[in-house]
Amino acid sequence: MSDSEVKSGLEAAGEADEAAALPEPVTARLLKAELGTAVIGTSMAFGDLAIQIRREALVSAARQCRDHPELQYDYLMDVGAVDHLGRTPRFEMVYNLYSLRFRHRVRLHVQIPEEDPTVDSLIDLWSAADWFEREAWDLMGIRFRGHPRLVRILTHAEFVGHALRKDYHPAERHRLSRTYDLFTEDQAGAPPDGASSG
Amino acid sequence: MAGNQPIAITPLGQAPPSKGGATGNGMPMQWLTTRVDDFVNWARGNSLWPLTYGTACCGIEVMSVISSHYDLARFGAEVIRFSPRQADLLIVAGTVVDKLGPVLKTVYQQMPDPKWVVAMGACAASGGFYRAYHVMQGIDEIIPVDVYVPGCPPTPEGLIYGILELKKRIERGETRPQIATREWAARNAAREATREATREAVRESVRV
């Protein structure tokens, strides 16, 4: 990898308003070359690159981002779930990546349909995905295929529903009847793969 | 039944009310006439042992209240305990989420009777601005509360006012555990009177 390519990527990430005039960022170009139609589109906002990925291709795209010698996104900074109530598809997952080597960032966006809110877990690539994905399951009801222990992380064991969904009534509450041992007792987890979503 | 009469204590240095009360060493004798209930209530009100339960910013104000500037020791409530077994005043200072509910209830149940609860701040009193899926809308959902102190957080003066209000009510015997104890004693006395009447009737029948 030449220094000029790295430099062009950094410049593209730093100049928001001139994004259109700049050459396509390295990340976008490489991911398109590696994944083909799995990349739905790319966009720049405020100097940050966002890439729309097909749901099926999330793990391979993330693996490219992490392992490609010119990308090296080794740091999964954040995982977010968005509820676009009334839109189809309803949910969206957002993965914020950062490269400690090149100091550039990218967001991977994946659209999730309401009837099957499932996506592959990234826990094999970044162990940091563990708690992020448990949080997304707990509060938004997204299921992560391949997560070893997808149980609630913030709300308690007897909680019903997913509290940050837009159609969750703010006054709806669930009392906890007793204390639970966080490590030994079964908590309310996600239904197994293939079961109907609840 | 505890009355509302104040405890009568003869001022220091005053002559004893009767000759028989002289101690014989030239010192005036001190007198204190009251009822056991009043005396115990007076002692309890002036020696509250608070248990800390700070879960949010209200806890900072509690720390301020027990520190030298506001000095809760002036009112006898400075012996902060960190075990519920040794405390009789639970100051719930801060937000209590549903997940914490069973813990708060256990802590309350572990305190020996008689015990009192101060719900400090908007969150402990009503859930505050957390009208949401995760916060208890006032701790009185699970444990009884004697005094609510409003504020977000309340000022140290506010908490002191609340504790003094509780102290006043304890000294008058008006708080929930005191009333419960008196009612329990009254029920016991009535039951014992019935038993005694039965025993007396049996004795009468044997005599005949």
mmCIF file of C-alpha atoms in Angstrom:
data_model
loop_
_atom_site.group_PDB
_atom_site.id
_atom_site.type_symbol
_atom_site.label_atom_id
_atom_site.label_comp_id
_atom_site.label_asym_id
_atom_site.label_seq_id
_atom_site.Cartn_x
_atom_site.Cartn_y
_atom_site.Cartn_z
ATOM 1 C CA MET A 1 0.000 0.000 0.000
ATOM 2 C CA SER A 2 1.432 3.344 -0.982
ATOM 3 C CA ASP A 3 1.476 6.347 1.250
ATOM 4 C CA SER A 4 -0.457 8.388 -1.279
ATOM 5 C CA GLU A 5 -3.412 6.034 -1.087
ATOM 6 C CA VAL A 6 -3.493 6.251 2.672
ATOM 7 C CA LYS A 7 -3.251 9.996 2.416
ATOM 8 C CA SER A 8 -6.144 10.258 -0.014
ATOM 9 C CA GLY A 9 -8.299 8.219 2.343
ATOM 10 C CA LEU A 10 -7.457 10.455 5.268
ATOM 11 C CA GLU A 11 -8.119 13.591 3.265
ATOM 12 C CA ALA A 12 -11.481 12.308 2.143
ATOM 13 C CA ALA A 13 -12.462 11.608 5.725
ATOM 14 C CA GLY A 14 -11.395 15.074 6.828
ATOM 15 C CA GLU A 15 -13.080 17.286 4.258
ATOM 16 C CA ALA A 16 -16.815 17.022 4.579
ATOM 17 C CA ASP A 17 -18.067 19.757 2.319
ATOM 18 C CA GLU A 18 -15.669 18.876 -0.464
ATOM 19 C CA ALA A 19 -16.490 15.203 -0.349
ATOM 20 C CA ALA A 20 -18.115 15.212 -3.746
ATOM 21 C CA ALA A 21 -15.087 16.739 -5.375
ATOM 22 C CA LEU A 22 -12.656 14.290 -3.819
ATOM 23 C CA PRO A 23 -11.787 10.903 -5.248
ATOM 24 C CA GLU A 24 -13.747 7.988 -3.865
ATOM 25 C CA PRO A 25 -12.471 6.972 -0.396
ATOM 26 C CA VAL A 26 -10.181 3.976 -0.234
ATOM 27 C CA THR A 27 -12.579 2.019 1.959
ATOM 28 C CA ALA A 28 -15.498 2.430 -0.398
ATOM 29 C CA ARG A 29 -13.436 1.556 -3.437
ATOM 30 C CA LEU A 30 -11.873 -1.536 -1.886
ATOM 31 C CA LEU A 31 -15.099 -2.848 -0.413
ATOM 32 C CA LYS A 32 -16.873 -2.463 -3.743
ATOM 33 C CA ALA A 33 -14.047 -4.300 -5.457
ATOM 34 C CA GLU A 34 -14.048 -7.118 -2.919
ATOM 35 C CA LEU A 35 -17.774 -7.537 -2.337
ATOM 36 C CA GLY A 36 -19.402 -6.408 -5.563
ATOM 37 C CA THR A 37 -23.149 -6.098 -5.304
ATOM 38 C CA ALA A 38 -23.109 -6.692 -1.528
ATOM 39 C CA VAL A 39 -22.306 -2.997 -1.244
ATOM 40 C CA ILE A 40 -25.569 -1.175 -1.880
ATOM 41 C CA GLY A 41 -24.247 2.339 -1.687
ATOM 42 C CA THR A 42 -21.857 4.742 -0.024
ATOM 43 C CA SER A 43 -22.278 8.245 1.293
ATOM 44 C CA MET A 44 -20.272 10.914 3.041
ATOM 45 C CA ALA A 45 -21.625 13.147 5.779
ATOM 46 C CA PHE A 46 -19.541 15.549 7.844
ATOM 47 C CA GLY A 47 -16.376 13.812 6.764
ATOM 48 C CA ASP A 48 -17.537 10.359 7.789
ATOM 49 C CA LEU A 49 -17.991 7.567 5.338
ATOM 50 C CA ALA A 50 -21.102 5.391 5.552
ATOM 51 C CA ILE A 51 -21.535 2.195 3.579
ATOM 52 C CA GLN A 52 -24.803 0.351 3.063
ATOM 53 C CA ILE A 53 -24.238 -3.399 3.139
ATOM 54 C CA ARG A 54 -26.607 -6.213 2.270
ATOM 55 C CA ARG A 55 -27.645 -8.104 5.370
ATOM 56 C CA GLU A 56 -26.242 -11.422 4.165
ATOM 57 C CA ALA A 57 -22.845 -9.888 3.457
ATOM 58 C CA LEU A 58 -22.309 -8.155 6.801
ATOM 59 C CA VAL A 59 -19.775 -10.601 8.195
ATOM 60 C CA SER A 60 -17.721 -10.792 5.006
ATOM 61 C CA ALA A 61 -17.754 -6.992 4.709
ATOM 62 C CA ALA A 62 -16.719 -6.598 8.323
ATOM 63 C CA ARG A 63 -13.995 -9.171 7.863
ATOM 64 C CA GLN A 64 -12.673 -7.270 4.847
ATOM 65 C CA CYS A 65 -12.679 -4.054 6.844
ATOM 66 C CA ARG A 66 -10.763 -5.669 9.664
ATOM 67 C CA ASP A 67 -8.271 -7.792 7.718
ATOM 68 C CA HIS A 68 -7.603 -5.936 4.477
ATOM 69 C CA PRO A 69 -4.048 -4.561 4.756
ATOM 70 C CA GLU A 70 -5.112 -1.175 3.403
ATOM 71 C CA LEU A 71 -8.099 -0.806 5.738
ATOM 72 C CA GLN A 72 -7.241 -2.433 9.085
ATOM 73 C CA TYR A 73 -10.366 -1.351 10.930
ATOM 74 C CA ASP A 74 -9.282 -3.089 14.095
ATOM 75 C CA TYR A 75 -11.530 -1.260 16.540
ATOM 76 C CA LEU A 76 -15.295 -1.782 16.766
ATOM 77 C CA MET A 77 -16.215 1.466 18.458
ATOM 78 C CA ASP A 78 -19.959 1.158 18.678
ATOM 79 C CA VAL A 79 -22.930 -0.843 17.534
ATOM 80 C CA GLY A 80 -26.291 0.849 17.286
ATOM 81 C CA ALA A 81 -29.779 -0.188 16.358
ATOM 82 C CA VAL A 82 -32.236 2.283 14.828
ATOM 83 C CA ASP A 83 -36.006 1.946 14.767
ATOM 84 C CA HIS A 84 -37.487 3.718 11.714
ATOM 85 C CA LEU A 85 -41.079 3.023 12.696
ATOM 86 C CA GLY A 86 -43.372 3.253 9.681
ATOM 87 C CA ARG A 87 -40.605 2.664 7.177
ATOM 88 C CA THR A 88 -39.836 -0.601 5.390
ATOM 89 C CA PRO A 89 -37.486 -2.122 6.340
ATOM 90 C CA ARG A 90 -38.141 -0.955 9.870
ATOM 91 C CA PHE A 91 -34.824 -1.517 11.631
ATOM 92 C CA GLU A 92 -31.270 -0.612 10.842
ATOM 93 C CA MET A 93 -27.999 -1.692 12.414
ATOM 94 C CA VAL A 94 -25.066 0.708 12.460
ATOM 95 C CA TYR A 95 -21.508 -0.446 13.087
ATOM 96 C CA ASN A 96 -18.892 2.210 13.813
ATOM 97 C CA LEU A 97 -15.393 1.110 12.907
ATOM 98 C CA TYR A 98 -12.080 2.820 13.499
ATOM 99 C CA SER A 99 -8.572 2.014 12.380
ATOM 100 C CA LEU A 100 -5.895 2.651 14.960
ATOM 101 C CA ARG A 101 -3.259 2.167 12.240
ATOM 102 C CA PHE A 102 -4.650 4.650 9.671
ATOM 103 C CA ARG A 103 -6.882 6.684 11.965
ATOM 104 C CA HIS A 104 -9.845 6.552 9.644
ATOM 105 C CA ARG A 105 -13.455 5.678 10.362
ATOM 106 C CA VAL A 106 -16.337 4.048 8.578
ATOM 107 C CA ARG A 107 -19.913 3.187 9.391
ATOM 108 C CA LEU A 108 -21.493 0.024 8.090
ATOM 109 C CA HIS A 109 -25.285 0.201 7.755
ATOM 110 C CA VAL A 110 -27.471 -2.875 7.477
ATOM 111 C CA GLN A 111 -31.242 -2.764 6.924
ATOM 112 C CA ILE A 112 -33.250 -5.231 9.012
ATOM 113 C CA PRO A 113 -36.864 -6.157 8.207
ATOM 114 C CA GLU A 114 -39.408 -6.112 11.022
ATOM 115 C CA GLU A 115 -40.758 -9.607 10.350
ATOM 116 C CA ASP A 116 -37.316 -11.169 10.716
ATOM 117 C CA PRO A 117 -35.118 -8.916 12.885
ATOM 118 C CA THR A 118 -32.040 -11.096 12.574
ATOM 119 C CA VAL A 119 -28.483 -10.411 11.578
ATOM 120 C CA ASP A 120 -25.214 -12.280 11.904
ATOM 121 C CA SER A 121 -23.194 -11.646 15.031
ATOM 122 C CA LEU A 122 -19.804 -9.989 14.715
ATOM 123 C CA ILE A 123 -18.539 -11.489 17.948
ATOM 124 C CA ASP A 124 -16.073 -13.707 16.109
ATOM 125 C CA LEU A 125 -14.407 -10.652 14.585
ATOM 126 C CA TRP A 126 -14.506 -8.290 17.541
ATOM 127 C CA SER A 127 -15.192 -9.591 21.038
ATOM 128 C CA ALA A 128 -16.387 -6.055 21.836
ATOM 129 C CA ALA A 129 -19.526 -6.934 19.900
ATOM 130 C CA ASP A 130 -20.699 -9.131 22.786
ATOM 131 C CA TRP A 131 -22.271 -6.499 25.021
ATOM 132 C CA PHE A 132 -23.221 -4.179 22.158
ATOM 133 C CA GLU A 133 -25.283 -6.936 20.588
ATOM 134 C CA ARG A 134 -26.827 -7.939 23.882
ATOM 135 C CA GLU A 135 -27.877 -4.319 24.349
ATOM 136 C CA ALA A 136 -29.393 -4.188 20.856
ATOM 137 C CA TRP A 137 -31.295 -7.392 21.619
ATOM 138 C CA ASP A 138 -32.428 -6.140 25.006
ATOM 139 C CA LEU A 139 -33.686 -2.723 23.975
ATOM 140 C CA MET A 140 -34.512 -3.107 20.285
ATOM 141 C CA GLY A 141 -35.177 -6.812 19.841
ATOM 142 C CA ILE A 142 -32.619 -7.486 17.127
ATOM 143 C CA ARG A 143 -31.457 -11.084 17.150
ATOM 144 C CA PHE A 144 -27.848 -11.940 16.407
ATOM 145 C CA ARG A 145 -27.183 -15.261 14.786
ATOM 146 C CA GLY A 146 -24.140 -16.937 16.307
ATOM 147 C CA HIS A 147 -24.003 -14.943 19.525
ATOM 148 C CA PRO A 148 -23.120 -17.424 22.297
ATOM 149 C CA ARG A 149 -25.220 -15.866 25.065
ATOM 150 C CA LEU A 150 -27.777 -13.426 23.742
ATOM 151 C CA VAL A 151 -29.516 -12.435 26.989
ATOM 152 C CA ARG A 152 -30.705 -9.111 28.315
ATOM 153 C CA ILE A 153 -27.966 -6.864 29.624
ATOM 154 C CA LEU A 154 -29.631 -3.687 30.945
ATOM 155 C CA THR A 155 -33.225 -4.477 31.818
ATOM 156 C CA HIS A 156 -33.972 -7.177 34.362
ATOM 157 C CA ALA A 157 -34.641 -10.869 33.888
ATOM 158 C CA GLU A 158 -38.436 -10.599 34.065
ATOM 159 C CA PHE A 159 -38.716 -7.729 31.597
ATOM 160 C CA VAL A 160 -41.055 -8.258 28.663
ATOM 161 C CA GLY A 161 -40.619 -6.547 25.317
ATOM 162 C CA HIS A 162 -37.969 -4.231 23.958
ATOM 163 C CA ALA A 163 -38.105 -0.840 25.588
ATOM 164 C CA LEU A 164 -36.474 1.427 23.003
ATOM 165 C CA ARG A 165 -38.741 0.404 20.154
ATOM 166 C CA LYS A 166 -40.804 3.376 19.086
ATOM 167 C CA ASP A 167 -44.068 1.540 19.694
ATOM 168 C CA TYR A 168 -43.190 0.662 23.309
ATOM 169 C CA HIS A 169 -45.387 2.720 25.595
ATOM 170 C CA PRO A 170 -43.282 4.820 27.995
ATOM 171 C CA ALA A 171 -45.499 4.028 30.976
ATOM 172 C CA GLU A 172 -45.332 0.272 30.459
ATOM 173 C CA ARG A 173 -43.313 -1.337 33.215
ATOM 174 C CA HIS A 174 -42.479 -4.763 34.532
ATOM 175 C CA ARG A 175 -41.779 -5.347 38.216
ATOM 176 C CA LEU A 176 -38.958 -7.627 39.225
ATOM 177 C CA SER A 177 -40.156 -10.147 41.800
ATOM 178 C CA ARG A 178 -36.796 -11.226 43.206
ATOM 179 C CA THR A 179 -33.068 -10.903 42.717
ATOM 180 C CA TYR A 180 -31.319 -12.999 40.110
ATOM 181 C CA ASP A 181 -27.789 -14.301 40.050
ATOM 182 C CA LEU A 182 -26.317 -12.729 36.942
ATOM 183 C CA PHE A 183 -23.948 -15.584 36.236
ATOM 184 C CA THR A 184 -25.710 -18.778 37.226
ATOM 185 C CA GLU A 185 -29.413 -18.221 36.690
ATOM 186 C CA ASP A 186 -31.137 -18.361 33.350
ATOM 187 C CA GLN A 187 -32.171 -14.983 32.058
ATOM 188 C CA ALA A 188 -34.739 -14.231 29.431
ATOM 189 C CA GLY A 189 -32.772 -14.744 26.227
ATOM 190 C CA ALA A 190 -33.481 -14.522 22.550
ATOM 191 C CA PRO A 191 -35.485 -17.347 21.029
ATOM 192 C CA PRO A 192 -33.360 -19.834 19.134
ATOM 193 C CA ASP A 193 -32.724 -19.261 15.434
ATOM 194 C CA GLY A 194 -35.703 -20.160 13.314
ATOM 195 C CA ALA A 195 -38.266 -19.552 16.023
ATOM 196 C CA SER A 196 -40.848 -16.902 15.380
ATOM 197 C CA SER A 197 -39.787 -13.464 16.515
ATOM 198 C CA GLY A 198 -41.391 -12.189 19.672
ATOM 199 C CA MET B 1 -50.904 5.254 74.905
ATOM 200 C CA ALA B 2 -48.274 7.920 74.681
ATOM 201 C CA GLY B 3 -49.572 11.395 75.387
ATOM 202 C CA ASN B 4 -48.585 14.740 74.012
ATOM 203 C CA GLN B 5 -47.262 16.169 77.250
ATOM 204 C CA PRO B 6 -43.643 17.221 77.077
ATOM 205 C CA ILE B 7 -41.110 15.550 79.287
ATOM 206 C CA ALA B 8 -40.712 17.474 82.547
ATOM 207 C CA ILE B 9 -37.100 17.902 83.617
ATOM 208 C CA THR B 10 -36.220 20.069 86.558
ATOM 209 C CA PRO B 11 -33.612 22.629 85.548
ATOM 210 C CA LEU B 12 -30.066 22.124 86.732
ATOM 211 C CA GLY B 13 -29.209 23.563 90.098
ATOM 212 C CA GLN B 14 -32.766 23.865 91.304
ATOM 213 C CA ALA B 15 -33.469 22.696 94.826
ATOM 214 C CA PRO B 16 -34.980 19.261 95.183
ATOM 215 C CA PRO B 17 -38.759 19.370 95.463
ATOM 216 C CA SER B 18 -38.816 17.622 98.811
ATOM 217 C CA LYS B 19 -36.532 16.904 101.749
ATOM 218 C CA GLY B 20 -36.638 13.225 101.072
ATOM 219 C CA GLY B 21 -35.018 13.739 97.702
ATOM 220 C CA ALA B 22 -31.754 15.100 99.048
ATOM 221 C CA THR B 23 -28.747 13.063 98.111
ATOM 222 C CA GLY B 24 -26.874 13.892 101.265
ATOM 223 C CA ASN B 25 -23.747 15.043 99.488
ATOM 224 C CA GLY B 26 -24.768 18.656 99.196
ATOM 225 C CA MET B 27 -25.570 18.412 95.494
ATOM 226 C CA PRO B 28 -29.070 19.267 94.310
ATOM 227 C CA MET B 29 -30.910 16.266 92.941
ATOM 228 C CA GLN B 30 -32.153 16.097 89.360
ATOM 229 C CA TRP B 31 -35.729 15.013 88.703
ATOM 230 C CA LEU B 32 -37.285 13.589 85.639
ATOM 231 C CA THR B 33 -40.891 12.622 85.612
ATOM 232 C CA THR B 34 -42.337 11.103 82.465
ATOM 233 C CA ARG B 35 -43.758 7.913 81.063
ATOM 234 C CA VAL B 36 -41.627 5.147 79.628
ATOM 235 C CA ASP B 37 -43.205 5.583 76.180
ATOM 236 C CA ASP B 38 -42.397 9.276 76.080
ATOM 237 C CA PHE B 39 -38.884 8.722 77.304
ATOM 238 C CA VAL B 40 -38.177 5.998 74.767
ATOM 239 C CA ASN B 41 -39.645 8.067 71.937
ATOM 240 C CA TRP B 42 -37.553 11.040 72.976
ATOM 241 C CA ALA B 43 -34.431 8.884 72.954
ATOM 242 C CA ARG B 44 -35.276 7.320 69.608
ATOM 243 C CA GLY B 45 -36.011 10.633 67.960
ATOM 244 C CA ASN B 46 -32.715 12.043 69.089
ATOM 245 C CA SER B 47 -30.546 9.105 68.110
ATOM 246 C CA LEU B 48 -31.550 8.062 64.626
ATOM 247 C CA TRP B 49 -29.002 5.807 62.980
ATOM 248 C CA PRO B 50 -29.240 6.350 59.250
ATOM 249 C CA LEU B 51 -28.433 3.714 56.675
ATOM 250 C CA THR B 52 -26.951 5.138 53.498
ATOM 251 C CA TYR B 53 -28.694 4.269 50.277
ATOM 252 C CA GLY B 54 -27.352 6.778 47.786
ATOM 253 C CA THR B 55 -28.014 5.812 44.179
ATOM 254 C CA ALA B 56 -27.750 9.160 42.425
ATOM 255 C CA CYS B 57 -26.935 12.838 42.908
ATOM 256 C CA CYS B 58 -29.038 12.970 46.098
ATOM 257 C CA GLY B 59 -26.298 10.872 47.679
ATOM 258 C CA ILE B 60 -23.941 13.829 47.267
ATOM 259 C CA GLU B 61 -26.331 16.001 49.259
ATOM 260 C CA VAL B 62 -26.516 13.359 51.988
ATOM 261 C CA MET B 63 -22.725 13.403 52.194
ATOM 262 C CA SER B 64 -22.916 17.150 52.527
ATOM 263 C CA VAL B 65 -25.534 16.892 55.289
ATOM 264 C CA ILE B 66 -23.459 14.515 57.384
ATOM 265 C CA SER B 67 -20.254 16.489 56.879
ATOM 266 C CA SER B 68 -19.067 19.287 59.098
ATOM 267 C CA HIS B 69 -20.724 22.239 57.369
ATOM 268 C CA TYR B 70 -24.336 21.085 57.747
ATOM 269 C CA ASP B 71 -23.431 18.603 60.483
ATOM 270 C CA LEU B 72 -26.308 16.237 61.030
ATOM 271 C CA ALA B 73 -24.649 15.351 64.353
ATOM 272 C CA ARG B 74 -26.389 18.418 65.788
ATOM 273 C CA PHE B 75 -29.597 16.394 65.661
ATOM 274 C CA GLY B 76 -28.164 13.108 66.860
ATOM 275 C CA ALA B 77 -28.328 11.357 63.506
ATOM 276 C CA GLU B 78 -24.668 11.279 62.619
ATOM 277 C CA VAL B 79 -23.974 7.600 63.241
ATOM 278 C CA ILE B 80 -24.115 6.493 59.620
ATOM 279 C CA ARG B 81 -24.363 2.723 59.465
ATOM 280 C CA PHE B 82 -23.361 0.573 56.547
ATOM 281 C CA SER B 83 -25.265 -2.481 57.699
ATOM 282 C CA PRO B 84 -29.069 -2.515 57.789
ATOM 283 C CA ARG B 85 -28.882 -4.566 60.990
ATOM 284 C CA GLN B 86 -27.524 -1.552 62.841
ATOM 285 C CA ALA B 87 -29.728 1.167 61.376
ATOM 286 C CA ASP B 88 -33.231 2.412 62.036
ATOM 287 C CA LEU B 89 -33.498 5.172 59.413
ATOM 288 C CA LEU B 90 -33.307 4.359 55.716
ATOM 289 C CA ILE B 91 -32.559 7.445 53.622
ATOM 290 C CA VAL B 92 -33.264 6.461 50.029
ATOM 291 C CA ALA B 93 -31.327 9.130 48.182
ATOM 292 C CA GLY B 94 -31.636 8.746 44.462
ATOM 293 C CA THR B 95 -33.238 6.925 41.569
ATOM 294 C CA VAL B 96 -34.396 3.375 42.200
ATOM 295 C CA VAL B 97 -34.773 1.318 39.048
ATOM 296 C CA ASP B 98 -37.018 -1.730 38.860
ATOM 297 C CA LYS B 99 -33.947 -3.926 38.690
ATOM 298 C CA LEU B 100 -32.904 -2.644 42.116
ATOM 299 C CA GLY B 101 -36.341 -3.077 43.686
ATOM 300 C CA PRO B 102 -35.816 -6.494 45.306
ATOM 301 C CA VAL B 103 -32.513 -5.322 46.778
ATOM 302 C CA LEU B 104 -34.091 -2.236 48.340
ATOM 303 C CA LYS B 105 -36.882 -4.352 49.765
ATOM 304 C CA THR B 106 -34.391 -6.841 51.238
ATOM 305 C CA VAL B 107 -32.375 -4.044 52.818
ATOM 306 C CA TYR B 108 -35.530 -2.609 54.364
ATOM 307 C CA GLN B 109 -36.618 -5.991 55.682
ATOM 308 C CA GLN B 110 -33.206 -6.561 57.250
ATOM 309 C CA MET B 111 -33.504 -3.445 59.414
ATOM 310 C CA PRO B 112 -34.697 -4.110 62.973
ATOM 311 C CA ASP B 113 -37.937 -2.537 64.180
ATOM 312 C CA PRO B 114 -38.831 0.216 64.739
ATOM 313 C CA LYS B 115 -37.567 1.631 61.474
ATOM 314 C CA TRP B 116 -38.290 4.673 59.377
ATOM 315 C CA VAL B 117 -37.843 5.585 55.718
ATOM 316 C CA VAL B 118 -37.102 8.953 54.161
ATOM 317 C CA ALA B 119 -37.692 9.161 50.399
ATOM 318 C CA MET B 120 -35.242 11.865 49.410
ATOM 319 C CA GLY B 121 -35.635 13.679 46.114
ATOM 320 C CA ALA B 122 -38.040 13.549 43.218
ATOM 321 C CA CYS B 123 -36.889 10.139 41.982
ATOM 322 C CA ALA B 124 -37.298 8.252 45.244
ATOM 323 C CA ALA B 125 -40.604 10.016 45.907
ATOM 324 C CA SER B 126 -42.225 9.685 42.487
ATOM 325 C CA GLY B 127 -39.796 8.505 39.852
ATOM 326 C CA GLY B 128 -38.958 12.118 39.070
ATOM 327 C CA PHE B 129 -38.401 12.861 35.434
ATOM 328 C CA TYR B 130 -37.810 9.187 34.709
ATOM 329 C CA ARG B 131 -41.329 8.412 33.561
ATOM 330 C CA ALA B 132 -40.023 5.412 31.711
ATOM 331 C CA TYR B 133 -39.835 1.672 31.434
ATOM 332 C CA HIS B 134 -37.046 1.142 33.930
ATOM 333 C CA VAL B 135 -37.621 3.367 36.983
ATOM 334 C CA MET B 136 -39.844 2.754 39.971
ATOM 335 C CA GLN B 137 -42.435 5.531 40.195
ATOM 336 C CA GLY B 138 -41.699 6.189 43.867
ATOM 337 C CA ILE B 139 -40.240 3.714 46.348
ATOM 338 C CA ASP B 140 -43.592 3.507 48.147
ATOM 339 C CA GLU B 141 -44.468 0.956 45.488
ATOM 340 C CA ILE B 142 -42.522 -1.585 47.547
ATOM 341 C CA ILE B 143 -41.722 -0.158 51.001
ATOM 342 C CA PRO B 144 -43.572 2.256 53.311
ATOM 343 C CA VAL B 145 -42.305 5.830 53.452
ATOM 344 C CA ASP B 146 -42.547 8.179 56.454
ATOM 345 C CA VAL B 147 -41.199 11.424 55.036
ATOM 346 C CA TYR B 148 -40.907 12.612 51.452
ATOM 347 C CA VAL B 149 -38.313 15.297 50.782
ATOM 348 C CA PRO B 150 -38.958 17.056 47.459
ATOM 349 C CA GLY B 151 -36.242 18.511 45.266
ATOM 350 C CA CYS B 152 -33.911 17.484 42.484
ATOM 351 C CA PRO B 153 -31.806 17.096 44.460
ATOM 352 C CA PRO B 154 -33.144 18.595 47.703
ATOM 353 C CA THR B 155 -30.886 21.096 49.430
ATOM 354 C CA PRO B 156 -29.086 19.912 52.574
ATOM 355 C CA GLU B 157 -31.473 22.144 54.524
ATOM 356 C CA GLY B 158 -34.345 20.278 52.899
ATOM 357 C CA LEU B 159 -33.084 16.912 54.074
ATOM 358 C CA ILE B 160 -32.426 18.274 57.566
ATOM 359 C CA TYR B 161 -35.978 19.633 57.655
ATOM 360 C CA GLY B 162 -37.265 16.227 56.654
ATOM 361 C CA ILE B 163 -35.275 14.449 59.355
ATOM 362 C CA LEU B 164 -36.374 16.998 61.977
ATOM 363 C CA GLU B 165 -39.973 16.486 60.910
ATOM 364 C CA LEU B 166 -39.525 12.738 61.356
ATOM 365 C CA LYS B 167 -37.868 13.329 64.733
ATOM 366 C CA LYS B 168 -40.824 15.439 65.875
ATOM 367 C CA ARG B 169 -43.294 12.779 64.856
ATOM 368 C CA ILE B 170 -41.258 10.024 66.529
ATOM 369 C CA GLU B 171 -41.229 12.007 69.777
ATOM 370 C CA ARG B 172 -45.007 12.372 69.566
ATOM 371 C CA GLY B 173 -45.349 8.661 68.855
ATOM 372 C CA GLU B 174 -47.155 9.337 65.585
ATOM 373 C CA THR B 175 -45.124 7.283 63.160
ATOM 374 C CA ARG B 176 -46.242 4.117 61.464
ATOM 375 C CA PRO B 177 -44.196 1.553 63.464
ATOM 376 C CA GLN B 178 -45.095 3.217 66.769
ATOM 377 C CA ILE B 179 -48.798 3.176 65.969
ATOM 378 C CA ALA B 180 -48.509 -0.442 64.896
ATOM 379 C CA THR B 181 -46.806 -1.353 68.158
ATOM 380 C CA ARG B 182 -49.491 0.349 70.236
ATOM 381 C CA GLU B 183 -52.242 -1.347 68.287
ATOM 382 C CA TRP B 184 -50.491 -4.664 68.747
ATOM 383 C CA ALA B 185 -50.218 -4.056 72.500
ATOM 384 C CA ALA B 186 -53.885 -3.083 72.718
ATOM 385 C CA ARG B 187 -54.939 -6.219 70.870
ATOM 386 C CA ASN B 188 -52.757 -8.291 73.178
ATOM 387 C CA ALA B 189 -54.254 -6.664 76.262
ATOM 388 C CA ALA B 190 -57.786 -7.278 75.023
ATOM 389 C CA ARG B 191 -56.968 -10.899 74.280
ATOM 390 C CA GLU B 192 -55.396 -11.330 77.705
ATOM 391 C CA ALA B 193 -58.445 -9.768 79.376
ATOM 392 C CA THR B 194 -60.704 -12.231 77.602
ATOM 393 C CA ARG B 195 -58.507 -15.123 78.692
ATOM 394 C CA GLU B 196 -58.458 -13.882 82.277
ATOM 395 C CA ALA B 197 -62.249 -13.600 82.287
ATOM 396 C CA THR B 198 -62.482 -17.172 81.045
ATOM 397 C CA ARG B 199 -60.053 -18.370 83.701
ATOM 398 C CA GLU B 200 -62.018 -16.537 86.371
ATOM 399 C CA ALA B 201 -65.243 -18.135 85.190
ATOM 400 C CA VAL B 202 -63.620 -21.567 85.390
ATOM 401 C CA ARG B 203 -62.355 -20.861 88.895
ATOM 402 C CA GLU B 204 -65.857 -19.774 89.934
ATOM 403 C CA SER B 205 -67.373 -22.941 88.575
ATOM 404 C CA VAL B 206 -64.832 -25.111 90.429
ATOM 405 C CA ARG B 207 -65.460 -23.292 93.698
ATOM 406 C CA VAL B 208 -69.164 -24.018 93.420
#
